[in-house]
Amino acid sequence: MMPTLSPPLGSILKCHVCVSNEGKMWKQVINCCAEKSNQLSENLFQLQKLIEKTHMRAEVICRGCKMQRYCSVSHLLADRPEHQPICNVLRELQRYRKIDHPLLLDGKINDRTKLQLVISQLKLILSVKLGRPLSPREHQLIGNPAVCDVCFSSEALEDCQGCTGVAFCCADHRRLVENNHSPQDCQTLALIASPFRQLDCFVNINNFHNTSKIKETHLIDAFFEATNVRISNTPWTDLESFQLFATCSSFSGIASLCLAMTHIFWVPDPKRAVVVYVVGATEKTLNYFQDMHLQFLFLQFANIQHIQLHFIGKTLGNIGEMEKVFQVKDVQRTVIERFYPLSFSQFSCIFNVDPTLILILQPDFIGAGETIQNMVDFIKKQDVDDVDWQEDCLSSILRSVGVPICYTSISMMQAMSDFTAIDSLAKKNNISIERAYNLTENPYREILPLLNPCPVDWERIVYANNYLEVVFTSIKKY
Ligand SMILES: [Zn+2]
Ligand SMILES: [Zn+2]
Ligand SMILES: [Zn+2]
Ligand SMILES: [Zn+2]
């Protein structure tokens, strides 16, 4: 089992305690299934009760922040210790600015641009006052606040029955929301709000079948060809469908690598190992390189028999070396995995850098998702784990002359800022950049939608690995 990419979400109008209890209960049920424990029926009964409770409207709104919602006073009290710090800051802010709701920080909100602006101001104020980055649930509370989708009022709200992902304040606005809210939007939001998102649920696939034309197809079809597993159109309706959907989504990393490899010219000599540096790797990155994913790669490339994967990332544990052997399409294939808890610049000082390809999955060269300049400056002052992407590290990647560098980004804005960071640093170092391949919509992006954590970005819903770019570097000639 591996963790999913997204933090727990749940609906904006639901009781926070009930939603996280439901998530915990699902986890217990899954464990019972795996262990074939006789506790299962009791747990299923409790889960059913919880689901009914989670579906009730949360009528109790915290009086301090006026934003967090609960089903009952007892759940409000139960959540006090965790919610208190952010609540105090929001309460103080309202008192100081003499406003009735944190979202009124800049006066009444009339349009989405203003809403996004206020959200980013609030996030900035909160992280400064709290002296730390916001937690996923705090990001969710501020970044996706409960307001009418039409008039942005925060009073007397009801949510869309289909997805519980948008709200409206009155019957008129409900009609307007429903007109603008396509069935597809509704499904995407339902998938984001699904309690299954809190679970670590993947299915392990052992049998692999057909190769795909990687340049011509996309994740869902390539996954189907490879595994014979068809995923559901309504994956939020039951756990099994959701698990398969999430499993398919997890093939995004390896399939993006396959796509990048088909665009790079090299003479594949089956005896020689393909050496991939996975730079900026974290625990999350490793989820993309499970045995099933590696077999998918071998399935697509008949002439690759040996792969070396070097995971380079400061937060990685010292796992040592692993060797794996697979039989794919009647050919024996081997993988050697090495793990380096180093930044790439440290790595390049110690080791001889000579990979076939450098892969960076969702870097954030500039900041931590918040791309506007003042946020970047603020975040840089903080001791964030993203030190990997400080200049010297990126410079050493760029100095790997002639090696294709592939990276993915979550949104168009992030992709542009990643490229800007690369380009300006390259200029400074007299390196020229050749863009070999650039995809605005990667057909192998993840299929699990995410709410964009960056409030100033114009895309509200994003997907991991949504954008894919392959660049080569060379030393400038005069
Ligand atoms: Zn509750
Ligand atoms: Zn509160
Ligand atoms: Zn309204
Ligand atoms: Zn809906």
Coordinates of C-alpha atoms and ligand atoms in Angstrom, one line a residue:
M1 CA 0.0 0.0 0.0
M2 CA 1.2 3.5 -0.8
P3 CA -0.1 6.9 0.2
T4 CA -2.1 8.9 -2.2
L5 CA -0.9 12.2 -3.5
S6 CA -3.6 14.4 -2.1
P7 CA -4.3 15.5 1.5
P8 CA -7.7 14.6 2.9
L9 CA -10.3 17.0 1.4
G10 CA -14.0 16.3 2.0
S11 CA -16.7 18.8 1.3
I12 CA -16.4 22.5 2.2
L13 CA -19.7 22.3 4.0
K14 CA -19.1 19.1 6.0
C15 CA -18.1 18.6 9.6
H16 CA -14.3 18.3 9.7
V17 CA -14.4 15.8 12.5
C18 CA -17.0 13.6 10.9
V19 CA -15.1 13.6 7.6
S20 CA -11.8 12.6 9.2
N21 CA -13.5 9.9 11.3
E22 CA -15.0 8.5 8.2
G23 CA -11.6 8.4 6.6
K24 CA -10.2 6.5 9.7
M25 CA -13.1 4.1 9.6
W26 CA -12.5 3.3 5.9
K27 CA -8.8 2.6 6.8
Q28 CA -9.9 0.1 9.5
V29 CA -12.3 -1.6 7.1
I30 CA -9.6 -2.0 4.5
N31 CA -7.2 -3.4 7.1
C32 CA -9.9 -5.9 8.3
C33 CA -10.4 -7.0 4.7
A34 CA -6.6 -7.5 4.2
E35 CA -6.3 -9.5 7.5
K36 CA -9.6 -11.3 6.9
S37 CA -10.5 -10.3 10.5
N38 CA -13.9 -11.0 12.0
Q39 CA -14.1 -7.4 13.2
L40 CA -15.1 -6.6 9.6
S41 CA -18.9 -6.7 10.0
E42 CA -18.9 -4.6 13.1
N43 CA -16.6 -2.0 11.4
L44 CA -18.8 -1.9 8.3
F45 CA -21.8 -1.3 10.5
Q46 CA -20.0 1.7 12.2
L47 CA -18.9 3.0 8.8
Q48 CA -22.5 3.0 7.5
K49 CA -23.6 5.1 10.5
L50 CA -20.7 7.5 10.0
I51 CA -21.5 7.9 6.3
E52 CA -25.0 8.8 7.1
K53 CA -23.8 11.3 9.7
T54 CA -21.2 12.8 7.2
H55 CA -24.0 13.4 4.7
M56 CA -25.9 15.6 7.1
R57 CA -25.4 19.3 6.7
A58 CA -22.9 20.8 9.3
E59 CA -25.0 23.5 10.9
V60 CA -22.5 24.6 13.6
I61 CA -20.1 27.2 12.4
C62 CA -17.1 28.1 14.6
R63 CA -17.8 31.5 16.1
G64 CA -14.1 32.5 16.2
C65 CA -13.1 32.2 12.6
K66 CA -16.7 31.9 11.1
M67 CA -15.2 29.4 8.6
Q68 CA -14.8 26.0 10.1
R69 CA -18.0 23.9 10.2
Y70 CA -19.2 21.0 12.5
C71 CA -22.2 18.8 12.8
S72 CA -22.4 19.4 16.6
V73 CA -21.0 21.4 19.5
S74 CA -19.3 18.3 20.7
H75 CA -17.4 17.9 17.5
L76 CA -16.5 21.6 17.6
L77 CA -15.1 21.0 21.1
A78 CA -13.3 17.8 20.0
D79 CA -11.5 19.7 17.2
R80 CA -10.5 22.7 19.4
P81 CA -6.9 21.7 20.1
E82 CA -6.1 21.3 16.4
H83 CA -8.2 24.2 15.1
Q84 CA -7.3 26.7 17.8
P85 CA -4.1 28.3 16.4
I86 CA -5.5 29.3 13.0
C87 CA -8.9 30.3 14.6
N88 CA -7.1 32.7 17.0
V89 CA -5.3 34.4 14.1
L90 CA -8.5 34.8 12.1
R91 CA -10.5 36.0 15.1
E92 CA -7.8 38.6 15.9
L93 CA -7.7 39.7 12.3
Q94 CA -11.5 40.4 12.2
R95 CA -11.3 42.3 15.5
Y96 CA -8.4 44.4 14.3
R97 CA -9.9 45.2 10.8
K98 CA -13.4 45.5 12.3
I99 CA -14.9 43.0 9.8
D100 CA -17.5 40.3 10.3
H101 CA -15.8 37.6 8.3
P102 CA -12.2 37.0 7.3
L103 CA -13.1 37.0 3.6
L104 CA -14.2 40.7 3.9
L105 CA -10.6 41.7 4.5
D106 CA -10.7 43.9 1.4
G107 CA -14.4 44.7 1.4
K108 CA -17.2 42.8 -0.3
I109 CA -16.2 40.1 -2.8
N110 CA -17.8 40.6 -6.3
D111 CA -15.8 38.3 -8.5
R112 CA -13.5 35.3 -8.5
T113 CA -10.4 37.3 -9.1
K114 CA -11.0 39.3 -5.9
L115 CA -11.8 36.0 -4.0
Q116 CA -8.5 34.5 -5.2
L117 CA -6.7 37.7 -4.1
V118 CA -8.2 37.7 -0.7
I119 CA -7.4 33.9 -0.3
S120 CA -3.8 34.6 -1.1
Q121 CA -3.6 37.5 1.3
L122 CA -5.2 35.4 4.1
K123 CA -2.8 32.5 3.4
L124 CA 0.2 34.9 3.6
I125 CA -1.0 36.6 6.8
L126 CA -1.7 33.2 8.4
S127 CA 1.6 31.7 7.6
V128 CA 3.5 34.8 8.8
K129 CA 1.5 34.9 12.1
L130 CA 1.7 31.2 12.7
G131 CA 5.3 31.1 11.8
R132 CA 4.9 28.0 9.7
P133 CA 3.4 26.7 6.4
L134 CA -0.3 25.9 6.6
S135 CA -1.3 22.3 7.1
P136 CA -3.3 20.6 4.4
R137 CA -6.6 21.1 6.2
E138 CA -5.8 24.8 6.8
H139 CA -5.0 25.2 3.1
Q140 CA -8.4 23.6 2.3
L141 CA -10.3 25.8 4.8
I142 CA -8.8 29.1 3.4
G143 CA -8.2 28.0 -0.2
N144 CA -11.7 26.6 -0.9
P145 CA -13.9 28.6 1.5
A146 CA -17.6 27.9 1.8
V147 CA -19.1 30.7 -0.3
C148 CA -21.9 30.9 -2.8
D149 CA -20.5 30.1 -6.2
V150 CA -22.5 33.0 -7.7
C151 CA -22.5 35.9 -5.3
F152 CA -19.7 34.9 -2.9
S153 CA -21.9 35.3 0.2
S154 CA -21.0 33.1 3.1
E155 CA -24.5 32.9 4.5
A156 CA -27.2 30.3 4.4
L157 CA -25.4 27.9 2.2
E158 CA -26.4 24.6 0.6
D159 CA -24.2 22.4 -1.5
C160 CA -24.6 20.7 -4.8
Q161 CA -26.1 17.2 -4.1
G162 CA -24.1 15.6 -6.8
C163 CA -20.6 16.6 -5.8
T164 CA -20.9 18.6 -2.5
G165 CA -18.0 20.6 -4.0
V166 CA -19.8 23.9 -4.8
A167 CA -22.3 25.9 -2.7
F168 CA -25.1 28.4 -3.3
C169 CA -27.1 30.7 -1.0
C170 CA -30.6 30.6 -2.5
A171 CA -32.8 28.9 -5.1
D172 CA -32.0 31.4 -7.8
H173 CA -28.3 31.0 -7.4
R174 CA -28.7 27.2 -7.2
R175 CA -30.3 27.4 -10.7
L176 CA -27.4 29.6 -11.9
V177 CA -24.8 27.2 -10.5
E178 CA -26.5 24.2 -12.0
N179 CA -26.4 25.9 -15.4
N180 CA -22.7 26.7 -15.2
H181 CA -21.8 23.4 -13.6
S182 CA -21.5 20.8 -16.2
P183 CA -21.9 17.1 -15.3
Q184 CA -18.2 16.8 -15.9
D185 CA -17.4 19.6 -13.4
C186 CA -19.7 17.9 -10.9
Q187 CA -17.9 14.6 -11.3
T188 CA -14.5 16.2 -10.9
L189 CA -15.5 17.9 -7.7
A190 CA -17.1 14.7 -6.5
L191 CA -13.8 13.0 -7.0
I192 CA -12.0 15.7 -5.0
A193 CA -14.5 15.6 -2.1
S194 CA -14.6 11.8 -1.9
P195 CA -13.6 10.4 1.5
F196 CA -11.7 7.7 -0.3
R197 CA -9.1 10.4 -1.0
Q198 CA -8.0 10.0 2.6
L199 CA -7.0 6.4 2.1
D200 CA -3.8 4.7 1.1
C201 CA -5.4 2.5 -1.5
F202 CA -3.7 0.9 -4.4
V203 CA -4.2 -2.4 -6.1
N204 CA -1.0 -4.4 -6.8
I205 CA -1.0 -5.6 -10.4
N206 CA 1.1 -8.6 -11.4
N207 CA 0.0 -9.5 -14.9
F208 CA 1.0 -7.4 -17.9
H209 CA -0.2 -7.9 -21.4
N210 CA -0.1 -5.5 -24.4
T211 CA 2.3 -2.7 -25.4
S212 CA 0.9 0.6 -26.5
K213 CA 2.0 3.3 -29.0
I214 CA 3.1 5.6 -26.2
K215 CA 3.3 8.7 -28.5
E216 CA -0.3 8.2 -29.7
T217 CA -2.3 7.1 -26.7
H218 CA -3.0 8.3 -23.1
L219 CA -2.9 7.0 -19.5
I220 CA -6.2 5.2 -19.3
D221 CA -5.9 3.3 -22.6
A222 CA -2.2 2.5 -22.0
F223 CA -3.1 1.2 -18.6
F224 CA -5.9 -0.9 -20.0
E225 CA -3.7 -2.4 -22.7
A226 CA -1.1 -3.2 -20.2
T227 CA -3.2 -4.6 -17.4
N228 CA -6.6 -5.5 -19.0
V229 CA -8.2 -3.4 -16.2
R230 CA -10.9 -1.0 -17.2
I231 CA -11.5 1.8 -14.8
S232 CA -14.9 3.2 -13.8
N233 CA -16.4 6.5 -14.9
T234 CA -17.9 6.9 -11.4
P235 CA -14.9 5.9 -9.2
W236 CA -16.2 7.7 -6.1
T237 CA -19.2 5.4 -5.7
D238 CA -17.4 2.4 -4.2
L239 CA -14.1 1.6 -2.7
E240 CA -13.0 -1.0 -5.3
S241 CA -13.6 1.3 -8.3
F242 CA -11.8 4.1 -6.5
Q243 CA -8.8 1.8 -5.7
L244 CA -8.4 0.9 -9.4
F245 CA -8.8 4.5 -10.5
A246 CA -6.1 5.6 -8.0
T247 CA -3.9 2.7 -9.2
C248 CA -4.2 3.8 -12.8
S249 CA -3.4 7.3 -11.8
S250 CA -0.2 6.2 -10.1
F251 CA 1.1 5.0 -13.5
S252 CA 1.4 8.7 -14.4
G253 CA 5.0 9.0 -13.3
I254 CA 6.4 6.0 -15.2
A255 CA 4.2 6.6 -18.3
S256 CA 5.5 10.2 -18.4
L257 CA 9.0 8.8 -18.3
C258 CA 8.2 6.4 -21.2
L259 CA 6.8 9.3 -23.2
A260 CA 9.9 11.4 -22.6
M261 CA 12.1 8.4 -23.6
T262 CA 10.3 8.0 -26.9
H263 CA 11.2 11.6 -27.7
I264 CA 14.9 11.2 -26.9
F265 CA 17.2 9.8 -29.5
W266 CA 19.6 7.2 -28.2
V267 CA 20.8 3.8 -29.6
P268 CA 19.4 1.3 -27.2
D269 CA 21.9 -1.5 -26.7
P270 CA 20.1 -4.1 -24.7
K271 CA 23.3 -5.0 -22.8
R272 CA 23.8 -1.5 -21.5
A273 CA 21.8 -0.2 -18.6
V274 CA 19.6 2.8 -19.0
V275 CA 20.5 5.1 -16.1
V276 CA 17.8 7.4 -14.8
Y277 CA 18.5 10.0 -12.1
V278 CA 15.3 10.8 -10.3
V279 CA 16.3 14.2 -8.9
G280 CA 14.5 15.9 -6.0
A281 CA 13.0 12.6 -5.1
T282 CA 10.8 12.3 -2.0
E283 CA 8.9 9.4 -0.4
K284 CA 6.0 10.5 -2.7
T285 CA 8.2 10.1 -5.8
L286 CA 9.0 6.5 -4.8
N287 CA 5.3 5.7 -5.1
Y288 CA 5.7 6.1 -8.9
F289 CA 8.3 3.4 -9.0
Q290 CA 6.7 0.3 -7.5
D291 CA 7.3 -3.1 -9.1
M292 CA 4.2 -2.8 -11.2
H293 CA 5.3 0.5 -12.7
L294 CA 8.7 -0.8 -13.6
Q295 CA 7.1 -3.8 -15.4
F296 CA 5.0 -1.3 -17.3
L297 CA 8.1 0.4 -18.5
F298 CA 9.8 -2.9 -19.6
L299 CA 6.6 -3.8 -21.4
Q300 CA 6.8 -0.7 -23.5
F301 CA 10.5 -1.0 -24.4
A302 CA 11.4 -4.5 -25.7
N303 CA 15.1 -3.5 -26.1
I304 CA 15.6 -2.3 -22.5
Q305 CA 16.8 -5.1 -20.3
H306 CA 18.7 -3.2 -17.5
I307 CA 17.7 -0.1 -15.7
Q308 CA 19.5 1.7 -12.9
L309 CA 17.4 4.1 -10.9
H310 CA 19.2 6.6 -8.8
F311 CA 16.9 8.4 -6.4
I312 CA 18.5 11.6 -5.3
G313 CA 16.7 13.8 -2.7
K314 CA 17.6 15.3 0.7
T315 CA 14.6 13.9 2.5
L316 CA 15.1 10.3 1.4
G317 CA 16.2 7.8 4.0
N318 CA 19.4 5.9 3.6
I319 CA 17.8 2.8 2.1
G320 CA 20.9 1.4 0.4
E321 CA 20.7 -0.6 -2.8
M322 CA 18.0 -2.9 -4.1
E323 CA 18.1 -5.3 -7.0
K324 CA 14.9 -6.6 -8.7
V325 CA 14.4 -9.1 -11.4
F326 CA 11.3 -9.3 -13.6
Q327 CA 10.3 -11.5 -16.5
V328 CA 8.5 -9.3 -18.9
K329 CA 7.5 -10.5 -22.5
D330 CA 9.7 -13.6 -21.9
V331 CA 12.8 -11.6 -21.4
Q332 CA 14.6 -11.3 -18.1
R333 CA 14.9 -7.6 -17.0
T334 CA 16.8 -6.2 -14.0
V335 CA 16.5 -3.0 -12.0
I336 CA 19.0 -1.7 -9.6
E337 CA 17.8 1.0 -7.3
R338 CA 20.1 3.3 -5.3
F339 CA 19.0 6.0 -2.9
Y340 CA 21.0 9.1 -2.0
P341 CA 19.8 11.4 0.8
L342 CA 21.6 14.3 -0.9
S343 CA 20.8 17.4 -2.9
F344 CA 21.8 17.1 -6.6
S345 CA 24.7 19.6 -6.1
Q346 CA 26.1 17.5 -3.2
F347 CA 25.6 14.4 -5.3
S348 CA 27.4 15.8 -8.3
C349 CA 30.4 16.7 -6.1
I350 CA 30.8 13.1 -4.9
F351 CA 29.8 11.1 -7.9
N352 CA 30.6 11.1 -11.6
V353 CA 27.4 12.3 -13.2
D354 CA 26.7 10.3 -16.3
P355 CA 23.0 9.4 -16.6
T356 CA 21.0 8.5 -19.7
L357 CA 18.3 10.9 -18.5
I358 CA 17.5 13.2 -15.6
L359 CA 13.9 13.0 -14.4
I360 CA 12.3 15.6 -12.1
L361 CA 8.7 14.9 -11.2
Q362 CA 6.9 18.1 -10.2
P363 CA 9.7 20.3 -9.0
D364 CA 9.1 23.7 -7.7
F365 CA 12.2 25.5 -8.7
I366 CA 11.2 28.8 -7.4
G367 CA 9.1 28.5 -4.3
A368 CA 6.7 26.1 -2.7
G369 CA 3.8 26.4 -5.0
E370 CA 3.1 30.1 -4.3
T371 CA 4.7 31.7 -7.3
I372 CA 4.1 35.5 -6.6
Q373 CA 7.3 37.2 -5.7
N374 CA 6.5 38.3 -2.1
M375 CA 5.4 34.8 -1.2
V376 CA 8.6 33.4 -2.7
D377 CA 10.7 35.7 -0.6
F378 CA 8.8 34.8 2.5
I379 CA 9.0 31.1 1.9
K380 CA 12.7 31.3 1.1
K381 CA 13.3 32.8 4.6
Q382 CA 11.5 29.8 6.1
D383 CA 13.3 26.6 6.5
V384 CA 11.4 24.7 3.9
D385 CA 12.5 21.3 2.6
D386 CA 12.7 22.7 -0.9
V387 CA 16.3 23.9 -0.3
D388 CA 17.0 21.3 -3.0
W389 CA 15.9 23.8 -5.5
Q390 CA 18.2 26.5 -4.4
E391 CA 20.3 27.9 -7.1
D392 CA 23.4 25.8 -6.8
C393 CA 21.4 22.6 -7.1
L394 CA 19.6 23.7 -10.3
S395 CA 22.9 25.0 -11.7
S396 CA 24.5 21.6 -11.3
I397 CA 21.6 20.0 -13.0
L398 CA 22.0 22.4 -15.9
R399 CA 25.7 21.7 -16.1
S400 CA 24.9 18.0 -16.9
V401 CA 25.5 19.0 -20.5
G402 CA 24.0 16.9 -23.3
V403 CA 21.8 14.9 -20.9
P404 CA 18.1 15.2 -21.5
I405 CA 16.3 16.7 -18.5
C406 CA 12.6 15.9 -18.2
Y407 CA 10.4 17.6 -15.7
T408 CA 6.7 17.7 -15.0
S409 CA 4.7 20.6 -13.5
I410 CA 1.2 20.7 -12.0
S411 CA -0.2 23.7 -13.8
M412 CA 0.5 25.9 -16.8
M413 CA 1.6 28.7 -14.5
Q414 CA 4.0 26.4 -12.5
A415 CA 5.4 25.1 -15.8
M416 CA 6.1 28.6 -17.0
S417 CA 7.7 29.5 -13.7
D418 CA 9.8 26.3 -13.7
F419 CA 11.0 27.1 -17.2
T420 CA 11.8 30.7 -16.4
A421 CA 13.9 29.6 -13.4
I422 CA 15.8 27.2 -15.7
D423 CA 16.2 29.7 -18.5
S424 CA 17.4 32.6 -16.4
L425 CA 19.9 30.5 -14.5
A426 CA 21.2 29.0 -17.7
K427 CA 21.8 32.5 -19.1
K428 CA 23.7 33.4 -15.9
N429 CA 25.9 30.3 -16.3
N430 CA 26.5 30.7 -20.1
I431 CA 24.5 27.5 -20.8
S432 CA 22.1 27.4 -23.7
I433 CA 18.8 25.5 -23.4
E434 CA 17.2 23.6 -26.2
R435 CA 13.6 22.7 -25.7
A436 CA 13.3 19.2 -27.2
Y437 CA 9.7 18.5 -26.3
N438 CA 7.1 20.5 -24.6
L439 CA 3.6 19.4 -23.9
T440 CA 0.9 21.7 -22.5
E441 CA -1.3 18.7 -21.6
N442 CA 0.6 15.6 -20.8
P443 CA -1.6 12.6 -21.9
Y444 CA 0.0 10.7 -18.9
R445 CA -0.9 13.2 -16.2
E446 CA -2.6 11.8 -13.2
I447 CA -6.3 11.3 -13.4
L448 CA -7.0 12.2 -9.8
P449 CA -7.9 15.9 -9.7
L450 CA -6.5 18.3 -7.1
L451 CA -7.5 21.7 -5.9
N452 CA -4.7 24.0 -7.0
P453 CA -2.8 24.9 -3.8
C454 CA -1.7 28.2 -5.4
P455 CA -4.5 30.8 -5.1
V456 CA -3.2 33.2 -7.7
D457 CA -3.0 30.5 -10.4
W458 CA -5.8 30.7 -12.9
E459 CA -6.4 26.9 -13.0
R460 CA -8.6 25.9 -10.1
I461 CA -8.4 22.2 -10.6
V462 CA -5.0 20.7 -11.4
Y463 CA -3.4 17.3 -12.0
A464 CA -0.1 16.0 -11.0
N465 CA 2.4 15.8 -13.9
N466 CA 0.0 17.8 -16.1
Y467 CA 2.8 19.5 -18.1
L468 CA 5.8 17.7 -19.4
E469 CA 9.0 19.3 -20.8
V470 CA 12.2 17.8 -22.1
V471 CA 15.3 20.1 -22.4
F472 CA 18.9 19.6 -23.4
T473 CA 21.7 21.9 -22.2
S474 CA 24.9 22.8 -23.9
I475 CA 27.7 25.3 -23.2
K476 CA 27.3 28.5 -25.2
K477 CA 29.8 29.0 -28.0
Y478 CA 31.0 32.5 -28.9
Ligands
ZN1 ZN -19.2 15.9 13.1
ZN2 ZN -12.6 28.7 14.2
ZN3 ZN -25.5 33.6 -3.8
ZN4 ZN -22.0 19.3 -8.4

